Short mmCIF file of C-alpha atoms in Angstrom, two decimals:
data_model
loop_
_atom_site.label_atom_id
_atom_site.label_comp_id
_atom_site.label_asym_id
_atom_site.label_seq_id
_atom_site.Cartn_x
_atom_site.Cartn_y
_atom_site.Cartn_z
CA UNK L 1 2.93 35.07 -5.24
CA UNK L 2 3.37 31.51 -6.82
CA UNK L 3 4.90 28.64 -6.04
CA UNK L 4 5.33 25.38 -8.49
CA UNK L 5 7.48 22.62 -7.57
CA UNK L 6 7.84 18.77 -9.54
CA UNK L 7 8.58 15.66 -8.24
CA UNK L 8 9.95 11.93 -8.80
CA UNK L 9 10.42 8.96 -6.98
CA UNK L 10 11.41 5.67 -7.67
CA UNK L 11 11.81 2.38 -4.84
CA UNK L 12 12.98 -0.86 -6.29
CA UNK L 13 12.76 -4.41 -3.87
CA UNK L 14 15.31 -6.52 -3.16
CA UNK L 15 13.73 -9.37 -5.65
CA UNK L 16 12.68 -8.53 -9.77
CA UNK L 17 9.08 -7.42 -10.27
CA UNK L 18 8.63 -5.13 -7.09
CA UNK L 19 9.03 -1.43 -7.72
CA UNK L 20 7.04 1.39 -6.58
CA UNK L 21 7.59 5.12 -8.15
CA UNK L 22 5.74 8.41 -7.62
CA UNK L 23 5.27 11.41 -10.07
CA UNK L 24 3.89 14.62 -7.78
CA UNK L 25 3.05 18.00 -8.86
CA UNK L 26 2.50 20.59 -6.51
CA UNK L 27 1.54 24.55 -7.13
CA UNK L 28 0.64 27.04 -4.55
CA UNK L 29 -0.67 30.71 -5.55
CA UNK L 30 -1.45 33.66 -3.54
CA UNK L 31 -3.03 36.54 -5.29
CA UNK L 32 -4.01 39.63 -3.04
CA UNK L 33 -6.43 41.69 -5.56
CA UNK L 34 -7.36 44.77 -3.13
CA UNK L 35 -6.45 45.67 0.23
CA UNK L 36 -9.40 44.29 1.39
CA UNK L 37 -9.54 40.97 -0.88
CA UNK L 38 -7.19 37.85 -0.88
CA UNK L 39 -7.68 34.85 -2.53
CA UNK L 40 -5.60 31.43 -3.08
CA UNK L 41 -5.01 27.98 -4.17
CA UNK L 42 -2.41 25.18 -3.65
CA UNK L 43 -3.10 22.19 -5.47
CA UNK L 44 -1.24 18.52 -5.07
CA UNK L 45 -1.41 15.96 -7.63
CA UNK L 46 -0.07 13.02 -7.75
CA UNK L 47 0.33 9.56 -9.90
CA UNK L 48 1.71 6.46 -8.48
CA UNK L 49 2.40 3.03 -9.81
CA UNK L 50 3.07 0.08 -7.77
CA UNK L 51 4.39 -3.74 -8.71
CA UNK L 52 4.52 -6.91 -6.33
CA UNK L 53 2.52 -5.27 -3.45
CA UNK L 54 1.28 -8.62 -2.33
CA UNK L 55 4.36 -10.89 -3.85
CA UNK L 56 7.10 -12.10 -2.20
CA UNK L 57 9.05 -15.14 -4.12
CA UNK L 58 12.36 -14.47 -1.96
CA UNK L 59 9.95 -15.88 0.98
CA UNK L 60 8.62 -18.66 -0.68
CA UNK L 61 12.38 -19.56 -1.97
CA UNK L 62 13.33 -19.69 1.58
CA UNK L 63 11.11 -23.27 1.83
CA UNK L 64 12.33 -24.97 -1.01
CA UNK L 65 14.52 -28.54 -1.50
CA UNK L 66 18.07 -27.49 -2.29
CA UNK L 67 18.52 -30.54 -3.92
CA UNK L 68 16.18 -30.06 -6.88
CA UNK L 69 17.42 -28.98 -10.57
CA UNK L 70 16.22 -25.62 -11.08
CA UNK L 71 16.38 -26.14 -15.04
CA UNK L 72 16.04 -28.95 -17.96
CA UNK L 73 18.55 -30.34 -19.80
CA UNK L 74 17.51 -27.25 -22.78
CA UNK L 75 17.77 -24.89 -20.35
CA UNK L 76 14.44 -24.38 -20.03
CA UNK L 77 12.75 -23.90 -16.08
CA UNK L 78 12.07 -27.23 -14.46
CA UNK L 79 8.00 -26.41 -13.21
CA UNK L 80 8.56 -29.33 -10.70
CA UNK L 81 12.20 -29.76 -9.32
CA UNK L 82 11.46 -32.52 -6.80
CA UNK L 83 9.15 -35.05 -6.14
CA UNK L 84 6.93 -32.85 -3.55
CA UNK L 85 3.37 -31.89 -5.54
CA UNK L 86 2.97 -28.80 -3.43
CA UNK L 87 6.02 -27.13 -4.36
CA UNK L 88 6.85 -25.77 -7.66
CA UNK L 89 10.43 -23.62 -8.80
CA UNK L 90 10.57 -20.15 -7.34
CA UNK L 91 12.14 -19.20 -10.54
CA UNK L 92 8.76 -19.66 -12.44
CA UNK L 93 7.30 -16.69 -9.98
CA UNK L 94 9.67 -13.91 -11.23
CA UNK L 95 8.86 -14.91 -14.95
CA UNK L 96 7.78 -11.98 -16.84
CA UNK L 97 3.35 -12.11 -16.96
CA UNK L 98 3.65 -15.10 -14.89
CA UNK L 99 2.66 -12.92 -11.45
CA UNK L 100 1.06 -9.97 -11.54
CA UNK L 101 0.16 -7.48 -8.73
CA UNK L 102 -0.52 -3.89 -10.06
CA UNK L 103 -1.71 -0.62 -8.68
CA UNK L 104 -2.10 2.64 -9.93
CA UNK L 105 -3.55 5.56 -8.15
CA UNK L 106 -4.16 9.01 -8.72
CA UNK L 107 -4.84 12.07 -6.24
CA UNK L 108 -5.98 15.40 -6.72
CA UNK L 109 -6.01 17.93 -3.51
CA UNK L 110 -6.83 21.35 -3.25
CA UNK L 111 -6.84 23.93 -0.67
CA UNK L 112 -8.91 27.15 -1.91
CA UNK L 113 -9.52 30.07 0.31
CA UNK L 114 -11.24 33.35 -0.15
CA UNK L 115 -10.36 36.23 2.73
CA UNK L 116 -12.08 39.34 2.85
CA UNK L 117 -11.43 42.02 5.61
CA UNK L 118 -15.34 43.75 6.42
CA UNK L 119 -13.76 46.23 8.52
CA UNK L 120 -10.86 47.24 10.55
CA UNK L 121 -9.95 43.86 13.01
CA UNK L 122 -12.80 41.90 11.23
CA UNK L 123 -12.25 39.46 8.52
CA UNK L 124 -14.36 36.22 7.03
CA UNK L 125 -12.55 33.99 5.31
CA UNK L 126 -13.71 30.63 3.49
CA UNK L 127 -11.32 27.27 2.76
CA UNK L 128 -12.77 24.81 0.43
CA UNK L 129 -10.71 21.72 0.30
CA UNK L 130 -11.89 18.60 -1.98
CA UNK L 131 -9.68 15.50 -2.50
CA UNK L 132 -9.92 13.38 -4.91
CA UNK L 133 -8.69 9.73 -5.09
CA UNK L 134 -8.76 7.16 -7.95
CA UNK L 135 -7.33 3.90 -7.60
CA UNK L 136 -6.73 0.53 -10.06
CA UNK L 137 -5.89 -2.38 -8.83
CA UNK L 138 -5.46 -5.63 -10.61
CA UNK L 139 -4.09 -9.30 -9.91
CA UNK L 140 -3.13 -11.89 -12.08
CA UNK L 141 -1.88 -15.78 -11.62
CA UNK L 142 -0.70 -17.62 -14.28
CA UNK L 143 -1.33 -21.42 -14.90
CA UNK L 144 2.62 -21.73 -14.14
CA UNK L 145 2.24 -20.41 -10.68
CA UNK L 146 3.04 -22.96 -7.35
CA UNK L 147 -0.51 -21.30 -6.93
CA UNK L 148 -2.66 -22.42 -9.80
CA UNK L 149 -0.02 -25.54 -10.35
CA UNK L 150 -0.68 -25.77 -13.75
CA UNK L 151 -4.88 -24.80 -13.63
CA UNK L 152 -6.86 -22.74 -15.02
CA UNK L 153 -5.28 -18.72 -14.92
CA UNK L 154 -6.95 -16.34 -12.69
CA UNK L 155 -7.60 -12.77 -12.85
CA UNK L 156 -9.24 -10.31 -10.24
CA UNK L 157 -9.81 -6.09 -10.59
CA UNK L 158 -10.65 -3.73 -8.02
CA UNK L 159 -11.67 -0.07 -8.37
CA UNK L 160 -11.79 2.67 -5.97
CA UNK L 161 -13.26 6.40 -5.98
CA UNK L 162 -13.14 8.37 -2.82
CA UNK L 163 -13.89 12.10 -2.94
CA UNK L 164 -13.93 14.27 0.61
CA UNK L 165 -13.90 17.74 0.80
CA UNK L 166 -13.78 20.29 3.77
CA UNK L 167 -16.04 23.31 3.98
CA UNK L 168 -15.03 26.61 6.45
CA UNK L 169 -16.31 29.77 7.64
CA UNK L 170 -14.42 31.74 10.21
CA UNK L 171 -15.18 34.91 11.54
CA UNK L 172 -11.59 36.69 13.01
CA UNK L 173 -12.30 40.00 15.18
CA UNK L 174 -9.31 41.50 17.43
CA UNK L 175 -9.60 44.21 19.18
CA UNK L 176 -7.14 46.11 21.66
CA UNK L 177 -8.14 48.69 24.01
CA UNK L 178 -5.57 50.13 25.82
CA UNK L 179 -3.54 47.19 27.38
CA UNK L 180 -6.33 44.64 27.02
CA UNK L 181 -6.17 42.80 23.96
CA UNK L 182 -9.26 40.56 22.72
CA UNK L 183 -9.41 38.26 19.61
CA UNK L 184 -12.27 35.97 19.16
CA UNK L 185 -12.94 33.11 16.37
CA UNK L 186 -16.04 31.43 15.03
CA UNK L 187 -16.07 28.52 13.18
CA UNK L 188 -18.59 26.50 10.63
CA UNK L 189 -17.12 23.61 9.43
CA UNK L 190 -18.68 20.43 7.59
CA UNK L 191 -16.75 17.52 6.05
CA UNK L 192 -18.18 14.71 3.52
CA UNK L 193 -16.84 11.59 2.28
CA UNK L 194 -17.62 9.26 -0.81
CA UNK L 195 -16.09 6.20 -0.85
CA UNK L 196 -17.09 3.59 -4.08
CA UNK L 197 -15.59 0.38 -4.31
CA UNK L 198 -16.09 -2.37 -6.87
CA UNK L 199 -14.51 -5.60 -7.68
CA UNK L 200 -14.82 -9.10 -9.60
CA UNK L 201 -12.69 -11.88 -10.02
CA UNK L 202 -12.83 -14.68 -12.52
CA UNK L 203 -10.55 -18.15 -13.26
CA UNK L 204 -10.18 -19.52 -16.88
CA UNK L 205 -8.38 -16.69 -18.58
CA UNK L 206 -8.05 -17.89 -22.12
CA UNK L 207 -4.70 -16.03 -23.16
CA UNK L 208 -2.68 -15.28 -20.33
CA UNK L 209 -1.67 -12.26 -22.15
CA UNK L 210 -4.89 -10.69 -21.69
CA UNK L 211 -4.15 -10.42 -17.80
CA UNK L 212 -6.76 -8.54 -16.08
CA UNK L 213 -7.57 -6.66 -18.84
CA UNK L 214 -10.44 -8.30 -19.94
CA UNK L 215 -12.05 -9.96 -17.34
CA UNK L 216 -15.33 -11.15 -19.84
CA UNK L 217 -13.90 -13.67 -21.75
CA UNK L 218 -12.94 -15.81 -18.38
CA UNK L 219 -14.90 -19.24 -18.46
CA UNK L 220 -16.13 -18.81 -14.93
CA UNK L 221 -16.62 -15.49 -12.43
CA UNK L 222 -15.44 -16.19 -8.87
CA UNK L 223 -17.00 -12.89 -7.59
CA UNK L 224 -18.50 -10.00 -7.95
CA UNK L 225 -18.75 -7.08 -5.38
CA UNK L 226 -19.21 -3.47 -5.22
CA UNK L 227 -19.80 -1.28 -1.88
CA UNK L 228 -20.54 2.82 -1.21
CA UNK L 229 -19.50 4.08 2.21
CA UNK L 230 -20.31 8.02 3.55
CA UNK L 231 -20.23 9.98 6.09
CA UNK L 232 -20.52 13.45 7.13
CA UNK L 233 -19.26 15.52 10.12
CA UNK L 234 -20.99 19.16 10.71
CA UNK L 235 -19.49 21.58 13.31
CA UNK L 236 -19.20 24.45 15.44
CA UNK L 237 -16.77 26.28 17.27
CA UNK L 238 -16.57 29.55 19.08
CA UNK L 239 -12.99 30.92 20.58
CA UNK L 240 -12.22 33.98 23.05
CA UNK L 241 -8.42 35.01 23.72
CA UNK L 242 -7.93 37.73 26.21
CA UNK L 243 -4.62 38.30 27.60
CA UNK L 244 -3.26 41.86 29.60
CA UNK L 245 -0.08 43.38 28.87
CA UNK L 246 0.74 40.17 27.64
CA UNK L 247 0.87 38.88 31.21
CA UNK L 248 -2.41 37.68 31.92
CA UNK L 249 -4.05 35.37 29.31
CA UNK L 250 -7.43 33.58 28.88
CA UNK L 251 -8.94 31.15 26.35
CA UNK L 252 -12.31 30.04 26.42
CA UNK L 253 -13.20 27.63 23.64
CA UNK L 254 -16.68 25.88 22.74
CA UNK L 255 -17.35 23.40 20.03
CA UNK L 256 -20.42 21.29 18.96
CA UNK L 257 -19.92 18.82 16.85
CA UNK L 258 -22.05 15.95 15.07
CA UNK L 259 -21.19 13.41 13.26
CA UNK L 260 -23.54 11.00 10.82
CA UNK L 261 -21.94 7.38 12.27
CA UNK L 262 -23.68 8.30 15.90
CA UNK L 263 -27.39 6.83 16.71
CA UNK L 264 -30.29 9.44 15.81
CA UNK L 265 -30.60 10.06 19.34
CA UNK L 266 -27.08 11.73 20.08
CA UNK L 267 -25.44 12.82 16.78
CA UNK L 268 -24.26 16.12 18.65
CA UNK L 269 -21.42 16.65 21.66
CA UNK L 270 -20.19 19.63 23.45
CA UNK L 271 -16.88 20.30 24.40
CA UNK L 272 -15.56 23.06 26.35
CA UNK L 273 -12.16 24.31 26.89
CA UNK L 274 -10.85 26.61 29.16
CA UNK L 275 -7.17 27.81 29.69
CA UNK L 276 -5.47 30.42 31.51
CA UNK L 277 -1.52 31.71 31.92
CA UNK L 278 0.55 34.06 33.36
CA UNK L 279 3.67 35.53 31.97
CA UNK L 280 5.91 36.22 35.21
CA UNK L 281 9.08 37.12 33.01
CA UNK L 282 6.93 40.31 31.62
CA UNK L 283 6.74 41.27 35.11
CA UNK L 284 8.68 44.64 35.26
CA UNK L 285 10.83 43.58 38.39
CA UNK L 286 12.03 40.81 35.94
CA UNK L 287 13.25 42.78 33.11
CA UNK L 288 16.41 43.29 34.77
CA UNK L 289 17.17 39.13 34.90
CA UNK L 290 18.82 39.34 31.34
CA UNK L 291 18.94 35.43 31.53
CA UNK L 292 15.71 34.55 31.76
CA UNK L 293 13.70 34.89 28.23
CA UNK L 294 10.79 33.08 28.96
CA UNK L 295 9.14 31.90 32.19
CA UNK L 296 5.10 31.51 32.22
CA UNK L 297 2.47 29.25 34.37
CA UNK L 298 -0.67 27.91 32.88
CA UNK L 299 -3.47 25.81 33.84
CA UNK L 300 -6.22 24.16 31.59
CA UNK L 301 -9.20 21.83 31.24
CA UNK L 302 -10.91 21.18 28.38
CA UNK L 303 -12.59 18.15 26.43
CA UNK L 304 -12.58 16.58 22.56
CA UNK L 305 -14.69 14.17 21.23
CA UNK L 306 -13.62 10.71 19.18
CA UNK L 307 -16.06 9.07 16.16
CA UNK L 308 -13.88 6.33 15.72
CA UNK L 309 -16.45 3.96 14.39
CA UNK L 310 -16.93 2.92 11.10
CA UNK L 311 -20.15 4.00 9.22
CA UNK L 312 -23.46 2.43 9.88
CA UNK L 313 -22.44 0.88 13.12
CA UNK L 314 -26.01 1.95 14.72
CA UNK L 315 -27.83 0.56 12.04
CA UNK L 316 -29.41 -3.11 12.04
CA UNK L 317 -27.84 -4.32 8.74
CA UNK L 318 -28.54 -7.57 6.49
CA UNK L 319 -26.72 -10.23 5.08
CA UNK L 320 -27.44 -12.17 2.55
CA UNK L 321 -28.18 -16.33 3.02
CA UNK L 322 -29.57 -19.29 2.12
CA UNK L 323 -32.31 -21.03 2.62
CA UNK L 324 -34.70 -24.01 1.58
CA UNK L 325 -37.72 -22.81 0.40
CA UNK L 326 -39.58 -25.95 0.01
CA UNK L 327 -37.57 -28.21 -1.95
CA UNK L 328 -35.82 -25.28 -3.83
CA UNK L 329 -32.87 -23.68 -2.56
CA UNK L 330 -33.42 -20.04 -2.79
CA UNK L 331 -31.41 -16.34 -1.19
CA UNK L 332 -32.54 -14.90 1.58
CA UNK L 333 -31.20 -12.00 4.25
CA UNK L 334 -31.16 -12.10 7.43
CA UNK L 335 -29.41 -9.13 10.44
CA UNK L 336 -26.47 -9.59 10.79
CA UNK L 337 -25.76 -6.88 13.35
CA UNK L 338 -27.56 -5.10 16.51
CA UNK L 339 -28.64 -1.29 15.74
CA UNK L 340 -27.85 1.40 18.87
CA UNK L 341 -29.56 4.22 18.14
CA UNK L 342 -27.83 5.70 21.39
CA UNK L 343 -24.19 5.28 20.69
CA UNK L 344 -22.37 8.56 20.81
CA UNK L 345 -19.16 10.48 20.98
CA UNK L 346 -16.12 9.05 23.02
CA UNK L 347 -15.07 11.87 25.17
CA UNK L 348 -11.70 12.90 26.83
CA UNK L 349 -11.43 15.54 29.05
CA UNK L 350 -7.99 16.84 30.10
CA UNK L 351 -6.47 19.01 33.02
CA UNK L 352 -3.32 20.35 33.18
CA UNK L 353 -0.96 22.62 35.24
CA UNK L 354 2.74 23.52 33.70
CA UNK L 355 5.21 25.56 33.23
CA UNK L 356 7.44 27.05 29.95
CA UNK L 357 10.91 28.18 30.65
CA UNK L 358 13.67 29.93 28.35
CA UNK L 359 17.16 30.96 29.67
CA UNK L 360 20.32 32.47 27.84
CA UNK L 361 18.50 33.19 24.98
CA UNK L 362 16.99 30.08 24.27
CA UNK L 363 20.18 28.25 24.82
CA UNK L 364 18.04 25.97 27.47
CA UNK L 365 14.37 26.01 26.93
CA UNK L 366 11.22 23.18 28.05
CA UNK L 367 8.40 22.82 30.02
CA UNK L 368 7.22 20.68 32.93
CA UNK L 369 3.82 19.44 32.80
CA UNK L 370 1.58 17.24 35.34
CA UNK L 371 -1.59 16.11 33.42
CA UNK L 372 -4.48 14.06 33.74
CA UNK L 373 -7.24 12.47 31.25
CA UNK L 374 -10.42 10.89 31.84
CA UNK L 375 -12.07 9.20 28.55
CA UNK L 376 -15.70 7.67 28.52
CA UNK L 377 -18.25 6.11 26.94
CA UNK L 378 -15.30 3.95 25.52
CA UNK L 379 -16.65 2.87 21.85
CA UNK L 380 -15.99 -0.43 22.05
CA UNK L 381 -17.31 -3.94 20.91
CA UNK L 382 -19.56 -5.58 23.73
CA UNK L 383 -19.19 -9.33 22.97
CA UNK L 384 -22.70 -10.76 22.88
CA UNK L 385 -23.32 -15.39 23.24
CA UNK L 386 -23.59 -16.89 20.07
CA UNK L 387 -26.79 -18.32 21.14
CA UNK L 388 -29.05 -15.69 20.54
CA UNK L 389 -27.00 -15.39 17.09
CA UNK L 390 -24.79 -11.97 17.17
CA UNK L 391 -21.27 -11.93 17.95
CA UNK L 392 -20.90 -8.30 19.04
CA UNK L 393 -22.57 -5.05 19.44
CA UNK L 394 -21.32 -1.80 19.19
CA UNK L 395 -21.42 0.57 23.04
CA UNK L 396 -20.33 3.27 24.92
CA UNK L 397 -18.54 0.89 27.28
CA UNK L 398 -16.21 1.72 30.24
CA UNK L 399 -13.72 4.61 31.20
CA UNK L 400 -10.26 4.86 31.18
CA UNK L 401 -7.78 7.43 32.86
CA UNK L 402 -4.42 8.50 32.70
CA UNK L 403 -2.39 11.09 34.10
CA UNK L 404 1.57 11.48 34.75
CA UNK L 405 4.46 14.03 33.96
CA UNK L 406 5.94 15.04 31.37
CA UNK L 407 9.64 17.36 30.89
#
């Protein structure tokens, strides 16, 4: 089985110079070799180029003197309408090389998986997912800008690579005896992510052709910066569904998870889940009630975890500074943030009692649910004096809770 499909799209703003348009490619194929092997792949790619991201001249028309001439006597674009320094014609904004905001960015993602059945009710499978992401962007500013105001061009670049990619095992084994059905699910998982970043940005381009296309023959470099960021989640998960006659049904779910942007002392957290339901309308004193399709109870508690940090948060970092090292001014670095080696996971855990109803063959189906969630060890920024010379430190602070009803 295959499946290939092409796409285009193209978004043009109200003002010349902003535009944004996507070219997408996407192919999905599904090969089952034996009738005990499977194997697949569906791929996404995608190219997109984007204009005037950070422009907007329609804005900075909106401020100007109404009495000014927009042009000169030739016809030509009056740089300076009026007698105000700091404002300059809008028109000269929208003039072709005068402003330029560009970004292009490409994306690659697959989804590969590999399913073999070991024996009757057992099967492995294995998903291997990596995205890739490549991204350009680049500024320029003309001398004729209300910006620069007739100085010296500038010119700035930025480059991005990100690549992440998802590794899976799972174990599948079901199982029926008699009325009592069993299906139970184990899970390795481990996720990566690369992120590079680099950038510069220089003033003094000599032809403004040249945009940010050649960045070395500026007369002076404003900045230059480049940056790697990764992190890595590993995890485990374990799953039992039981259910009788389709009447009775029970879920017990464990996972373990640990994530590289937690101290060294509590990378790991455990969260259990347990749910269980019963299915009145498979009672057989119901299966006379030919408008009722669906009417079942359930109950369940069970907790998940939340990383949202950035990277390196329990780290001690440095920053670069200056100092005075005799009479010579020289670099130096200094911290510029507290290390917790005991931050860890955010946790939520959940309880909840409802109940799913269907009548007149699905004519009028919902739920009603009454629910209840208890989050700690908040990550959250503990504000610190400025006196001892940090702003903020990084904690498991607080708990929240919140519960209500929901149809």
């Amino acid at each position: 089985q295959f499946y290939i499909s092409a796409g285009y799209f193209l978004d043009k703003g109200v003002t010349e110079g902003l535009d944004y348009a996507r070219y997408s490619l996407r192919a999905n194929i599904d090969h089952e070799i034996n009738r005990w092997l499977k194997v697949g792949i569906s791929s996404y790619m995608m190219f997109s180029d984007r204009n005037g991201e950070n422009l907007n001249p329609y804005s900075f028309t909106l401020g100007q003197n109404p009495l000014g001439a927009p042009y000169k006597a030739d016809g030509s674009i009056n740089f300076t309408p009026t007698n105000d320094a700091l404002l300059t014609n809008p028109l000269a904004e929208i003039v072709p090389g005068a402003q330029v905001d560009n970004t292009k960015k490409y994306r690659i993602f697959n989804s590969i998986y590999t399913e073999v059945k070991l024996m009757e009710g057992l099967k492995y499978r294995v998903n291997f997912g990596p995205d890739f992401t490549l991204s350009r962007w680049g500024r320029f500013i003309g001398a004729q800008t209300n910006a620069r105001k007739g100085g010296d061009a500038q010119a700035s670049t930025q480059s991005n690579f990100g690549f992440n990619w998802t590794l899976e095992n799972i174990i599948n084994y079901t199982k029926t005896i008699q009325k009592h059905n069993f299906n139970v699910t184990l899970l390795h998982s481990i996720q990566r992510d690369r992120y590079e970043n680099y950038a510069a940005n220089v003033q003094g381009v000599p032809a403004e052709t040249q945009q940010f296309y050649n960045l070395g023959n500026a007369s002076s470099v404003l900045g230059v910066g480049s940056n790697l960021t990764e992190w890595t989640i590993n995890s485990l998960m374990a799953r039992i569904n039981y259910d009788y006659n389709d009447k009775f049904l029970v879920t017990l779910t464990m996972r373990r998870d640990g994530s590289s942007r937690f101290g060294v002392n509590s990378k790991y957290g455990n969260f259990p889940g347990v749910a269980v339901g019963y299915n009145i309308s498979n009672e057989p004193f119901l299966k006379s009630v030919q408008w009722l399709d669906l009417l079942k109870v359930r109950a369940g508690w069970g907790s998940v975890g939340n990383q949202g940090v950035a990277p390196y948060q329990t780290q001690g970092l440095l920053s670069r500074t200056a100092y005075a090292w005799d009479n010579t001014a020289a670099f130096g670095y200094r911290p510029s943030t507290i290390g917790n080696p005991d931050l860890r996971w955010e946790s939520s855990a959940t309880k909840n009692v409802g109940i799913d109803f269907s009548f007149l063959k699905g004519r009028v189906q919902g739920s009603l649910e009454l629910y209840q969630t208890n989050t700690t060890d908040l990550l959250l920024s503990d504000q610190l004096p400025g006196s001892i010379g940090f702003s903020a430190v990084t904690k498991n602070v607080g708990e929240t809770r919140n519960r209500g009803i929901e149809l």
